[in-house]
mmCIF file of C-alpha atoms in Angstrom:
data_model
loop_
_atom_site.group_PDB
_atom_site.id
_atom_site.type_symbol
_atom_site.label_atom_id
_atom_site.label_comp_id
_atom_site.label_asym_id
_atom_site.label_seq_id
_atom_site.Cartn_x
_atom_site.Cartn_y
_atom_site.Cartn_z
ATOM 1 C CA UNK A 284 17.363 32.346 20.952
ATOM 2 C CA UNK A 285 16.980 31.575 24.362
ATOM 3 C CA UNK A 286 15.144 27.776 25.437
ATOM 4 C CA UNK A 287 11.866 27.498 26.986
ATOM 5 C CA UNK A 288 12.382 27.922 30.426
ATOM 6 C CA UNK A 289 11.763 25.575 33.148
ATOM 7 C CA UNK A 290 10.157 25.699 36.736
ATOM 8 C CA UNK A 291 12.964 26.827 39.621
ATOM 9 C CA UNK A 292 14.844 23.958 41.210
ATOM 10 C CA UNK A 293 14.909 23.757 44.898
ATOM 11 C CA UNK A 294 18.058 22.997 46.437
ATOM 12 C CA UNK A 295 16.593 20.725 49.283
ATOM 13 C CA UNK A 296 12.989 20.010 48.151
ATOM 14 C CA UNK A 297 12.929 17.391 51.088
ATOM 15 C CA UNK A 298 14.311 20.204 53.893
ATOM 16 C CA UNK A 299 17.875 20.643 54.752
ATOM 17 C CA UNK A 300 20.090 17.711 54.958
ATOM 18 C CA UNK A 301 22.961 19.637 56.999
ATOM 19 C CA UNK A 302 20.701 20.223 60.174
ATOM 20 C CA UNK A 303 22.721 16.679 61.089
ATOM 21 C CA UNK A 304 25.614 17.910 61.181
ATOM 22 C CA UNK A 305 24.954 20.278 64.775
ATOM 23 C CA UNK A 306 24.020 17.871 66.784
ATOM 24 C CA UNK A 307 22.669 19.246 70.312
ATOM 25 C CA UNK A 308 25.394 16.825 71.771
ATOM 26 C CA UNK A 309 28.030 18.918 70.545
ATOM 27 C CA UNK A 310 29.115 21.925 72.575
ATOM 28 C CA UNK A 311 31.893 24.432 70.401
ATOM 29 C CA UNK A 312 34.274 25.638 73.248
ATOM 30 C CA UNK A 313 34.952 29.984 72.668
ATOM 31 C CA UNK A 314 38.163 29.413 70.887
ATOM 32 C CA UNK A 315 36.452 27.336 68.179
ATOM 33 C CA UNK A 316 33.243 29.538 68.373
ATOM 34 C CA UNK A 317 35.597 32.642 66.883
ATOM 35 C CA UNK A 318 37.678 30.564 64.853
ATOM 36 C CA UNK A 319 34.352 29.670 62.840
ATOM 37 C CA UNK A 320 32.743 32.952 63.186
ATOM 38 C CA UNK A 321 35.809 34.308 61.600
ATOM 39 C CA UNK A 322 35.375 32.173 58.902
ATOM 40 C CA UNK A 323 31.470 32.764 58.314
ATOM 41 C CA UNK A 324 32.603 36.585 58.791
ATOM 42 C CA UNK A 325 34.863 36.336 55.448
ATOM 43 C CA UNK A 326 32.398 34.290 54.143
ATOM 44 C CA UNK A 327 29.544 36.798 54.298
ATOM 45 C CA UNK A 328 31.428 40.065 53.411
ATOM 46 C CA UNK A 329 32.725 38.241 49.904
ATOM 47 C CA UNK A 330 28.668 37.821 49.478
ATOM 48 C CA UNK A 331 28.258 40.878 50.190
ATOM 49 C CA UNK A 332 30.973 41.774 47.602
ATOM 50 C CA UNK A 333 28.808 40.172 44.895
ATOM 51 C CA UNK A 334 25.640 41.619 45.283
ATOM 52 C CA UNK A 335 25.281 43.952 42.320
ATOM 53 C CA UNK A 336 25.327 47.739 42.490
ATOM 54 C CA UNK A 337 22.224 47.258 39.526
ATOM 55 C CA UNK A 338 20.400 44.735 37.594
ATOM 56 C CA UNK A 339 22.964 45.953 34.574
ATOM 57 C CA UNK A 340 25.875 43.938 36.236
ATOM 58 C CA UNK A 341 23.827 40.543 36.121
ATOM 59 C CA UNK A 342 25.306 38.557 34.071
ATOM 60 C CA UNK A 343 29.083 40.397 33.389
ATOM 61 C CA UNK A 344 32.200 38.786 32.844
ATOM 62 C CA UNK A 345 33.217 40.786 35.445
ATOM 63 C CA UNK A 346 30.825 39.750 37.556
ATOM 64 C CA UNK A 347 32.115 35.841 36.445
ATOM 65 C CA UNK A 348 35.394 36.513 37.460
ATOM 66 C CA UNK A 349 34.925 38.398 40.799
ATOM 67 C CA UNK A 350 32.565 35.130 41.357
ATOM 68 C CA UNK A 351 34.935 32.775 40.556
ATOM 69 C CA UNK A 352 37.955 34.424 42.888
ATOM 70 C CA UNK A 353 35.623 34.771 45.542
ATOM 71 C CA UNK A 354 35.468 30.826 45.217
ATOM 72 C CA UNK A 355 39.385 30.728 44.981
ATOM 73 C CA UNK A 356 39.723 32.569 48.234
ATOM 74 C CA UNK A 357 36.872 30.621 50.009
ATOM 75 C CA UNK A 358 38.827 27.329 49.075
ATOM 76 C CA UNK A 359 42.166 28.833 50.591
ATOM 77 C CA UNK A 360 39.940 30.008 53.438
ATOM 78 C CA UNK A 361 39.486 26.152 54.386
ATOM 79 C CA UNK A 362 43.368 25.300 53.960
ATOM 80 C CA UNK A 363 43.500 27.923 57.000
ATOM 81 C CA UNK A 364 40.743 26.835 58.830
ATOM 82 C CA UNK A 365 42.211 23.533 58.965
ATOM 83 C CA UNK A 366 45.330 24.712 59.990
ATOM 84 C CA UNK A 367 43.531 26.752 63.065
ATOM 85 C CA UNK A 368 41.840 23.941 64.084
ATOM 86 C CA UNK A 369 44.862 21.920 64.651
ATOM 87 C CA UNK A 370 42.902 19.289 63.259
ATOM 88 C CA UNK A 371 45.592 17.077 61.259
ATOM 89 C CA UNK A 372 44.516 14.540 58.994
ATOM 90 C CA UNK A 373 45.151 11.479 61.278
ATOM 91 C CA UNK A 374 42.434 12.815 63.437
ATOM 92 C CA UNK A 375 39.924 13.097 59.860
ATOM 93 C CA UNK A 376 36.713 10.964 59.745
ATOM 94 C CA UNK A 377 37.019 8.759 56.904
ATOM 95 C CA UNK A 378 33.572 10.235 55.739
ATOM 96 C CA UNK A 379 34.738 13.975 56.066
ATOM 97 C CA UNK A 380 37.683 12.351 53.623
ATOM 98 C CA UNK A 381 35.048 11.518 51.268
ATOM 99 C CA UNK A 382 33.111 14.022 51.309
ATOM 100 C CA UNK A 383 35.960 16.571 50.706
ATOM 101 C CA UNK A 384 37.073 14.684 47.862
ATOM 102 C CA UNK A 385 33.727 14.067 46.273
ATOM 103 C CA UNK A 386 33.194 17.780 46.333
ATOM 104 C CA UNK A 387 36.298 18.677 44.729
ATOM 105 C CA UNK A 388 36.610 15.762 41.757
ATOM 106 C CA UNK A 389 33.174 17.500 40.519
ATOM 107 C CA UNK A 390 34.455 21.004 41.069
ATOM 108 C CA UNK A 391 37.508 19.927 38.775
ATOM 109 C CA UNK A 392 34.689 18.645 36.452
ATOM 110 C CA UNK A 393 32.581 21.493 36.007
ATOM 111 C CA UNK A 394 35.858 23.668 36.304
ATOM 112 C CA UNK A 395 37.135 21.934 33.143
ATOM 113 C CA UNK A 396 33.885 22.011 31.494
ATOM 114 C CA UNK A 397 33.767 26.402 32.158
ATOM 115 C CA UNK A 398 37.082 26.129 30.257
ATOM 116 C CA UNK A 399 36.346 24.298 27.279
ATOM 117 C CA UNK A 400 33.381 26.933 26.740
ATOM 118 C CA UNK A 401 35.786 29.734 27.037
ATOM 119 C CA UNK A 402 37.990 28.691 24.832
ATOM 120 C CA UNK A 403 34.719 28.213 22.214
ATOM 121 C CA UNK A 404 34.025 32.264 23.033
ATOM 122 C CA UNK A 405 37.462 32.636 22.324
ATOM 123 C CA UNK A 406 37.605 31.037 18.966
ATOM 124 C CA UNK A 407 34.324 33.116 18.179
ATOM 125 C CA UNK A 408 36.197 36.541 19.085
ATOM 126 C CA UNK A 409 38.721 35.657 15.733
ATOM 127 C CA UNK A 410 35.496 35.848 13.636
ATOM 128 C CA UNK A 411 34.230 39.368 15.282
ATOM 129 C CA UNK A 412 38.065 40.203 14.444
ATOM 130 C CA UNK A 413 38.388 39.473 10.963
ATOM 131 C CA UNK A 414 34.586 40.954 10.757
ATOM 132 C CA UNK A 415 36.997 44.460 11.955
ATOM 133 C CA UNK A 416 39.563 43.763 9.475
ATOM 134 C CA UNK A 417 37.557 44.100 6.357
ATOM 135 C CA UNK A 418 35.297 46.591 7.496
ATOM 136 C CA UNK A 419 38.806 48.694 7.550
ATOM 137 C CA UNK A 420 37.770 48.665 3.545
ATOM 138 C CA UNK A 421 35.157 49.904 1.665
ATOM 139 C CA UNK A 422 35.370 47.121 -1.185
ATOM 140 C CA UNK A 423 32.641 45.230 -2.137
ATOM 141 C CA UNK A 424 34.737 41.761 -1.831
ATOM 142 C CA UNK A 425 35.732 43.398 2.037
ATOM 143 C CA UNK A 426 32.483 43.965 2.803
ATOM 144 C CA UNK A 427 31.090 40.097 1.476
ATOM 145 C CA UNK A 428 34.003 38.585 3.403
ATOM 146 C CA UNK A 429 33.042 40.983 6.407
ATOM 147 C CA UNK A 430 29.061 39.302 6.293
ATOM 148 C CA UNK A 431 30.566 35.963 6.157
ATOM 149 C CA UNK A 432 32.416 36.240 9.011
ATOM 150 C CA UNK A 433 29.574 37.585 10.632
ATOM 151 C CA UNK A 434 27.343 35.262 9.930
ATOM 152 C CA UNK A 435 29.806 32.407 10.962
ATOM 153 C CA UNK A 436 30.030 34.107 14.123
ATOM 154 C CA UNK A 437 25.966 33.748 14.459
ATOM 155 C CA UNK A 438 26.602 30.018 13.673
ATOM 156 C CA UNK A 439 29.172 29.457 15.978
ATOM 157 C CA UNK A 440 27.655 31.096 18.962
ATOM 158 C CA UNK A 441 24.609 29.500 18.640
ATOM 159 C CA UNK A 442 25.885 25.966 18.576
ATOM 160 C CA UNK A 443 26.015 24.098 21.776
ATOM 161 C CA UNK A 444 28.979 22.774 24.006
ATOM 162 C CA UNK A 445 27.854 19.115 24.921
ATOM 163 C CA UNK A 446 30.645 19.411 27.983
ATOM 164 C CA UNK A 447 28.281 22.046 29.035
ATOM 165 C CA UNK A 448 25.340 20.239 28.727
ATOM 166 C CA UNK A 449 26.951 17.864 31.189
ATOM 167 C CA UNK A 450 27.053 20.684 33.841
ATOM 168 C CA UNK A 451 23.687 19.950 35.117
ATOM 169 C CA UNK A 452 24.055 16.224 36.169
ATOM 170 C CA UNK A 453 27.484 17.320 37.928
ATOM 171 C CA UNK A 454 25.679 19.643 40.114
ATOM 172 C CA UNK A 455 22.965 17.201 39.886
ATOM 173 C CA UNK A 456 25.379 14.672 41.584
ATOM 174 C CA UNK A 457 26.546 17.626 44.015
ATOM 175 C CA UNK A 458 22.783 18.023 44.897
ATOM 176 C CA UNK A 459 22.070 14.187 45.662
ATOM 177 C CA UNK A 460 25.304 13.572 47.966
ATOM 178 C CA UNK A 461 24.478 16.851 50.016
ATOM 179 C CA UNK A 462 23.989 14.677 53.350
ATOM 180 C CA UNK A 463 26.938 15.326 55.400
ATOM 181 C CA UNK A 464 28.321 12.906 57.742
ATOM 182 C CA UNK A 465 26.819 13.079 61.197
ATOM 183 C CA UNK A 466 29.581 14.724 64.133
ATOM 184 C CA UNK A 467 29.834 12.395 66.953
ATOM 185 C CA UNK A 468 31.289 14.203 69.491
ATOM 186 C CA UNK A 469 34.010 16.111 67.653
ATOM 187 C CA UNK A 470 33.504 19.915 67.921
ATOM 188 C CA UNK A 471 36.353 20.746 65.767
ATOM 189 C CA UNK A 472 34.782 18.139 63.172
ATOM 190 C CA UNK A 473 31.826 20.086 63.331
ATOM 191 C CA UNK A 474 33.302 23.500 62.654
ATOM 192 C CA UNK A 475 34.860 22.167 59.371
ATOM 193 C CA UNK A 476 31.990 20.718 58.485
ATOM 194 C CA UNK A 477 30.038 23.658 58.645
ATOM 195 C CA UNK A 478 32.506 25.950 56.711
ATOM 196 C CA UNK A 479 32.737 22.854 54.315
ATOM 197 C CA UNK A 480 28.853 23.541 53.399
ATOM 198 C CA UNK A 481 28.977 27.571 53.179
ATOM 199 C CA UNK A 482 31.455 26.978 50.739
ATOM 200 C CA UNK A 483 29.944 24.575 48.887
ATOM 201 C CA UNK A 484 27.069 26.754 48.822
ATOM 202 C CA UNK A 485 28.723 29.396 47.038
ATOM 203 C CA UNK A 486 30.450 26.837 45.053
ATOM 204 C CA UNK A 487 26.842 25.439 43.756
ATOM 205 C CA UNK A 488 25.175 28.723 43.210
ATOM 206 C CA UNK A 489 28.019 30.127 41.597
ATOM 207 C CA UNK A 490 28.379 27.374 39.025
ATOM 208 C CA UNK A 491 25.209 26.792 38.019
ATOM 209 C CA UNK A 492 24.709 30.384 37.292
ATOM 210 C CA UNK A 493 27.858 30.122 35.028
ATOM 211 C CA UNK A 494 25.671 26.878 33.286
ATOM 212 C CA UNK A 495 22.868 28.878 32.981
ATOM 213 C CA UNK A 496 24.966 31.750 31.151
ATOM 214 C CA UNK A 497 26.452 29.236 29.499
ATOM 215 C CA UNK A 498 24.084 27.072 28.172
ATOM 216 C CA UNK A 499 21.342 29.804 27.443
ATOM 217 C CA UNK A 500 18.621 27.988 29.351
ATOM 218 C CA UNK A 501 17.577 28.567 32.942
ATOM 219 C CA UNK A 502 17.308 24.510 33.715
ATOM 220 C CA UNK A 503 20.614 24.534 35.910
ATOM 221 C CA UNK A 504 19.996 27.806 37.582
ATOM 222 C CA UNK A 505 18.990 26.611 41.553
ATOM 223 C CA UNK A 506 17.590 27.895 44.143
ATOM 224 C CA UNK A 507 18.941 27.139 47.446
ATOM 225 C CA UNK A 508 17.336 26.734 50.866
ATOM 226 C CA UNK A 509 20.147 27.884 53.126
ATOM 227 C CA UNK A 510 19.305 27.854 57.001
ATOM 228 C CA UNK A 511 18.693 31.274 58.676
ATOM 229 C CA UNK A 512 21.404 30.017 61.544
ATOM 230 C CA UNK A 513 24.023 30.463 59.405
ATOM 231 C CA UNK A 514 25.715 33.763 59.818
ATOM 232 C CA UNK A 515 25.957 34.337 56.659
ATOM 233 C CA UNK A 516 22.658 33.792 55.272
ATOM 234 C CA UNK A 517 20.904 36.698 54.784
ATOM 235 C CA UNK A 518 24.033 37.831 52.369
ATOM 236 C CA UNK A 519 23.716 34.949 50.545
ATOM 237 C CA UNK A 520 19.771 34.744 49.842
ATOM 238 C CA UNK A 521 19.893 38.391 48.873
ATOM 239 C CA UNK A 522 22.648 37.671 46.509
ATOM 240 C CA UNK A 523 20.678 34.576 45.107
ATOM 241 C CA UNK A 524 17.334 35.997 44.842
ATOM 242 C CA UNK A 525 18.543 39.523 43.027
ATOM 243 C CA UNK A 526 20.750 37.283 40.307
ATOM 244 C CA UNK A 527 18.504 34.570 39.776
ATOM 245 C CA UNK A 528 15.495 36.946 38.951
ATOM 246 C CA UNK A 529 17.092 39.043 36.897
ATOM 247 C CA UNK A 530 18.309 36.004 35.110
ATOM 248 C CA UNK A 531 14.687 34.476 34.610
ATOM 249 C CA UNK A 532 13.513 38.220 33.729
ATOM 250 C CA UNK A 533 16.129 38.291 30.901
ATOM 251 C CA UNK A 534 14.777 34.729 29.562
ATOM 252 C CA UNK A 535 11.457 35.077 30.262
ATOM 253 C CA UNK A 536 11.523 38.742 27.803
ATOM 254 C CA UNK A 537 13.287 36.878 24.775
ATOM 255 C CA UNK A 538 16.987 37.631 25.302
ATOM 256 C CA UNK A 539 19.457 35.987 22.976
ATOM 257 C CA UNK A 540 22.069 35.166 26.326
ATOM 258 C CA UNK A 541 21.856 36.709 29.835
ATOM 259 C CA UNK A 542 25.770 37.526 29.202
ATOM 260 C CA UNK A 543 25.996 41.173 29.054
ATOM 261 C CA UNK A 544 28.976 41.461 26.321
ATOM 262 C CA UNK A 545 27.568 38.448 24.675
ATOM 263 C CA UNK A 546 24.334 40.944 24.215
ATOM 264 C CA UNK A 547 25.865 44.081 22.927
ATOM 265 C CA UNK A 548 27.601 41.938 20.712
ATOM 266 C CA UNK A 549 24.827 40.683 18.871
ATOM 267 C CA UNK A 550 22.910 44.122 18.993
ATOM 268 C CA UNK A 551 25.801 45.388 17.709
ATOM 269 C CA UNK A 552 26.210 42.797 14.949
ATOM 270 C CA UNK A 553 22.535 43.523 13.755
ATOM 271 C CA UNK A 554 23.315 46.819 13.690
ATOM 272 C CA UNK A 555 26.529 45.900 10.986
ATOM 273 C CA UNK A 556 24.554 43.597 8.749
ATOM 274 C CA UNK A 557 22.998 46.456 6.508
ATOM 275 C CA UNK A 558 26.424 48.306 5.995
ATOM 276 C CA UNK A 559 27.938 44.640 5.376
ATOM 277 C CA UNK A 560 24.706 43.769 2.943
ATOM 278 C CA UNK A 561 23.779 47.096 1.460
ATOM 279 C CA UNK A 562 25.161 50.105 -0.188
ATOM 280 C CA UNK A 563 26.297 52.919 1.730
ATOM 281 C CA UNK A 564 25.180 56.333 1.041
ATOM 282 C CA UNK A 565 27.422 59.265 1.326
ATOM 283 C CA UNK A 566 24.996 60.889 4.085
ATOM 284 C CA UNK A 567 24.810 57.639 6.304
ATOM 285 C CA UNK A 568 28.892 57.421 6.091
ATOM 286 C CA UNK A 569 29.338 58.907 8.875
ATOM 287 C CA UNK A 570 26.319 56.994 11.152
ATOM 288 C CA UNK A 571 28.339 53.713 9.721
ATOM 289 C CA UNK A 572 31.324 54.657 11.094
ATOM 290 C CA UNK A 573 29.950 55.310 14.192
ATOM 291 C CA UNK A 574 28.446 51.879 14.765
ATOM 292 C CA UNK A 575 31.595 50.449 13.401
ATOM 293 C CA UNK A 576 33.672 52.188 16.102
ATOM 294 C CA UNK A 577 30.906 50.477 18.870
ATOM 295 C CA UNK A 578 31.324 47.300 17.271
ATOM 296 C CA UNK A 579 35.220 47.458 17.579
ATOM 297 C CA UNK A 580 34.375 48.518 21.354
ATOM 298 C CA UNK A 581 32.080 45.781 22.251
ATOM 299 C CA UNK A 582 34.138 43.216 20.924
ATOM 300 C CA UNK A 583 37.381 44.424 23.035
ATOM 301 C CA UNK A 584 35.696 44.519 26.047
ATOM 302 C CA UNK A 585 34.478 40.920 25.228
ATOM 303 C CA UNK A 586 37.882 39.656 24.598
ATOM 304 C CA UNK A 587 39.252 41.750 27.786
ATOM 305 C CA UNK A 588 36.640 39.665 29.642
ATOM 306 C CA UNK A 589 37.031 36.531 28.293
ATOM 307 C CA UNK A 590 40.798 36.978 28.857
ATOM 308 C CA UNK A 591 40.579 37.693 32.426
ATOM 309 C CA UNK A 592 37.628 35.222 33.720
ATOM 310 C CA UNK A 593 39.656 32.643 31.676
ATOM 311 C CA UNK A 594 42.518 33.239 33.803
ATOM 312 C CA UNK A 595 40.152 32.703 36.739
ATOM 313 C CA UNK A 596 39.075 29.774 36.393
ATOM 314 C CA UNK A 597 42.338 28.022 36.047
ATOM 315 C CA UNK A 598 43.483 29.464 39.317
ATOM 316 C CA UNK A 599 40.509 28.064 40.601
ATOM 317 C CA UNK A 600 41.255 24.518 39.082
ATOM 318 C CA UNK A 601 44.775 24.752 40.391
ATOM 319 C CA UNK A 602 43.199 25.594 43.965
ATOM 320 C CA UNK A 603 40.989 22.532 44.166
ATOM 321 C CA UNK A 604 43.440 20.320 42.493
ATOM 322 C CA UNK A 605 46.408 21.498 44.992
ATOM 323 C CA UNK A 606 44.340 20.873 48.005
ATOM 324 C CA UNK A 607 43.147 17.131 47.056
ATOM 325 C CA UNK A 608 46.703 16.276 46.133
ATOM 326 C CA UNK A 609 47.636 17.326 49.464
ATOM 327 C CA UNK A 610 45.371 15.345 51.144
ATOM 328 C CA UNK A 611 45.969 12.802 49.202
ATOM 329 C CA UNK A 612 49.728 13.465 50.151
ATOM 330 C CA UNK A 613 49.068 13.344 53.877
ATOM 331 C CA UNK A 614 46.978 10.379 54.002
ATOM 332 C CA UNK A 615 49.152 8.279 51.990
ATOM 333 C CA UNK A 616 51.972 9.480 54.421
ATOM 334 C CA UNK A 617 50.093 8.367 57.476
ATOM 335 C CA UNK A 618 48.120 5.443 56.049
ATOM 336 C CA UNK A 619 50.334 4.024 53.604
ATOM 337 C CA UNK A 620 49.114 0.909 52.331
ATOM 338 C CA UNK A 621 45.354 1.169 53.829
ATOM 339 C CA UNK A 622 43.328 1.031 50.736
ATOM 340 C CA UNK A 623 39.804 1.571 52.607
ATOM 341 C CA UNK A 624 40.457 5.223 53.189
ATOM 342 C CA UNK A 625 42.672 5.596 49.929
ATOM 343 C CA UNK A 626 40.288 3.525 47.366
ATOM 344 C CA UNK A 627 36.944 4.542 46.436
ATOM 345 C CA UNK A 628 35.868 8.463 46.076
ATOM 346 C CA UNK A 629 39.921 8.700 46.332
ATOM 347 C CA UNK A 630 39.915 7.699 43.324
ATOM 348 C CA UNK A 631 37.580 9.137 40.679
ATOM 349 C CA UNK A 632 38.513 9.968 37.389
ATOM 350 C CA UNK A 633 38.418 13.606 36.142
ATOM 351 C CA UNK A 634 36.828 14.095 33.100
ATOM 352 C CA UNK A 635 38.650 15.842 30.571
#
C-alpha cells in the first residue's frame, strides 16, 4: 500500500538562486546568443517529447526510459556545447569545476541506486515466472507451489530498498548546493552555466520522479520553480505539473505503486489467487484461462520494460562517468600537481 503522503516540496522555497548567474554586466555577443539558443532549442523539444499523450502513460517504463535517454542526450548536449564555445578547460573557473563535478558524483549516486532497484524488480519477475510455470498444470501440488510463489512475489515487492531510501537526501544535497557561481565578466562562462542548470533541471525532476515510483511515497517528488526567461520553460512546467498530479492523484486514491506494469501486475495477481486457492469448475475453465493468458501478458511486458529502462540507465551512468573522467583527464594534464583545483569535490567517493 502506498505511504501517507506528504505536502509538495518547492524547489527554491527562498526564490531562485540562478538569477546570479546573468549578471546585467554581462553582454552575450550573437554568436554565443545562437550557440545557447540552440542548446535551450534541443532542450525544450526533448520536454516536449515527454509530455504524455494521456494520464495512462504516467508512470510507464517506457515513459522511464524515454526520460532517462532524454537525460543521456542532454549530458552529450553539454560535451558539444563546450566544444562550441571554444571554452577549454584552462580557461574553467575553479567553481564551475566544482560545481560540474558535484553534480555528477550525485548523479552517479542516485544512478547506482535506480540500478540496484531494478535489479530487485528483476529478481521479482523469476517469481511471476515460476507462478507461469505451474499454472501450465492443473495439479493440486502445481497450483500450491503456484500461490507460494505468488505470495512471495507480494512479499518481495512490498519490501523496501534502503539504497532507495537514500535517494531523497542525494537530491536533498542537489537542492542545497543549487547556488551557482557568480559570472564575472565571462560571457561564454555564462552560457555554460546556464545550459549547466536546464540540465540539471531535468536531471532533478526526472530522478525524483523515478524515487517517487520507486519508493511508493510522494516525499521525493519536487516541484520546481524554473524562471519564465528560460526558453524552455513553459515545456518544462507543463511537463512537471501534468506528471506530478497525476502522480499525487494515483496516491492520494489508494494505488498500490504509480508504476503502470507494476499495477496490472498486482490486479492481475488478485485476479490468479482464487484459481491458485480454489477449485476450478468446468464452466469457469475457460474464464481461468483467460486471466491466465493476461497474467502471462502483463508480466512480459514488465520484464520487456525492466529490460530496456535497465539498459538505460547504465548508458546514462557511463555518460556522466565518461565526462568527469575527462575532465578530470584534462585538468590533471594542464594542472598537474595543483591539488587546490584537483582535491576536494574532485574527489568524492561514489557510493556503491
Amino acid at each position: 500500500m502506498s505511504l501517507p503522503q506528504d505536502p509538495p516540496r518547492s524547489f527554491f522555497p527562498f526564490g531562485n538562486p540562478f538569477r546570479m548567474i546573468s549578471p546585467k554586466g554581462t553582454k552575450l555577443s550573437p554568436q554565443l546568443v545562437a550557440v545557447l539558443r540552440a542548446f535551450e532549442e534541443n532542450l525544450e523539444e526533448r520536454l516536449k517529447k515527454l509530455i504524455p499523450k494521456s494520464k495512462d502513460e504516467v508512470v510507464s517504463l517506457s515513459w522511464m526510459t524515454s526520460a532517462m535517454q532524454a537525460l543521456c542526450e542532454s549530458h552529450n548536449d553539454i560535451k558539444t556545447l563546450m566544444t562550441d564555445l571554444e571554452l577549454p578547460v584552462t580557461d574553467w573557473d575553479e567553481k564551475w569545476i566544482d560545481v560540474y563535478l558535484d553534480i555528477s558524483v550525485k548523479l552517479l549516486d542516485i544512478s547506482n541506486a535506480f540500478s540496484s532497484e531494478l535489479s530487485r524488480l528483476n529478481q521479482s519477475r523469476l517469481l511471476l515466472q515460476c507462478t507461469l510455470h505451474h499454472l501450465g498444470s492443473s495439479s493440486p501440488d502445481h497450483l500450491f507451489r503456484a500461490c507460494s510463489s505468488l505470495d512471495g512475489w507480494r512479499q518481495h515487492i512490498s519490501s523496501r530498498n534502503p539504497r532507495i531510501e537514500k535517494c531523497g537526501s542525494i537530491l536533498d544535497n542537489l537542492i542545497e548546493s543549487s547556488d551557482m557561481p557568480k559570472i564575472k565578466e565571462s560571457a561564454k562562462g555564462k552560457v555554460l552555466m546556464e545550459a549547466i542548470y536546464g540540465v540539471k533541471a531535468l536531471m532533478v525532476f526526472v530522478c525524483s520522479v523515478f524515487a517517487t515510483a520507486f519508493s511508493g511515497s510522494t516525499k521525493n517528488l519536487m516541484d520546481m520553480d524554473v524562471a519564465d526567461v528560460y526558453y524552455w520553460a513553459p515545456a518544462f512546467k507543463g511537463l512537471q505539473n501534468l506528471v506530478n498530479e497525476e502522480i499525487r492523484i494515483r496516491f492520494s486514491s489508494g494505488k498500490f505503486t504509480v508504476l503502470n506494469e507494476l499495477e496490472a501486475i498486482d490486479l492481475s495477481v488478485m485476479e490468479l489467487y482464487p484459481i491458485v486457492q480454489g477449485v476450478v469448475h468446468t464452466i469457469e475453465k475457460e474464464s481461468h484461462a483467460k486471466t491466465v493468458e493476461r497474467f502471462g501478458s502483463v508480466t512480459e511486458n514488465f520484464s520487456q520494460g525492466l529490460d530496456l529502462l535497465a539498459k538505460e540507465v547504465d548508458g546514462f551512468f557511463q555518460v556522466v562517468l565518461s565526462g568527469r573522467d575527462a575532465l578530470l583527464a584534462n585538468l590533471r594534464s594542464v594542472t598537474f600537481g595543483n591539488d587546490h583545483i584537483l582535491g576536494g569535490k574532485s574527489d568524492a567517493q561514489v557510493v556503491n
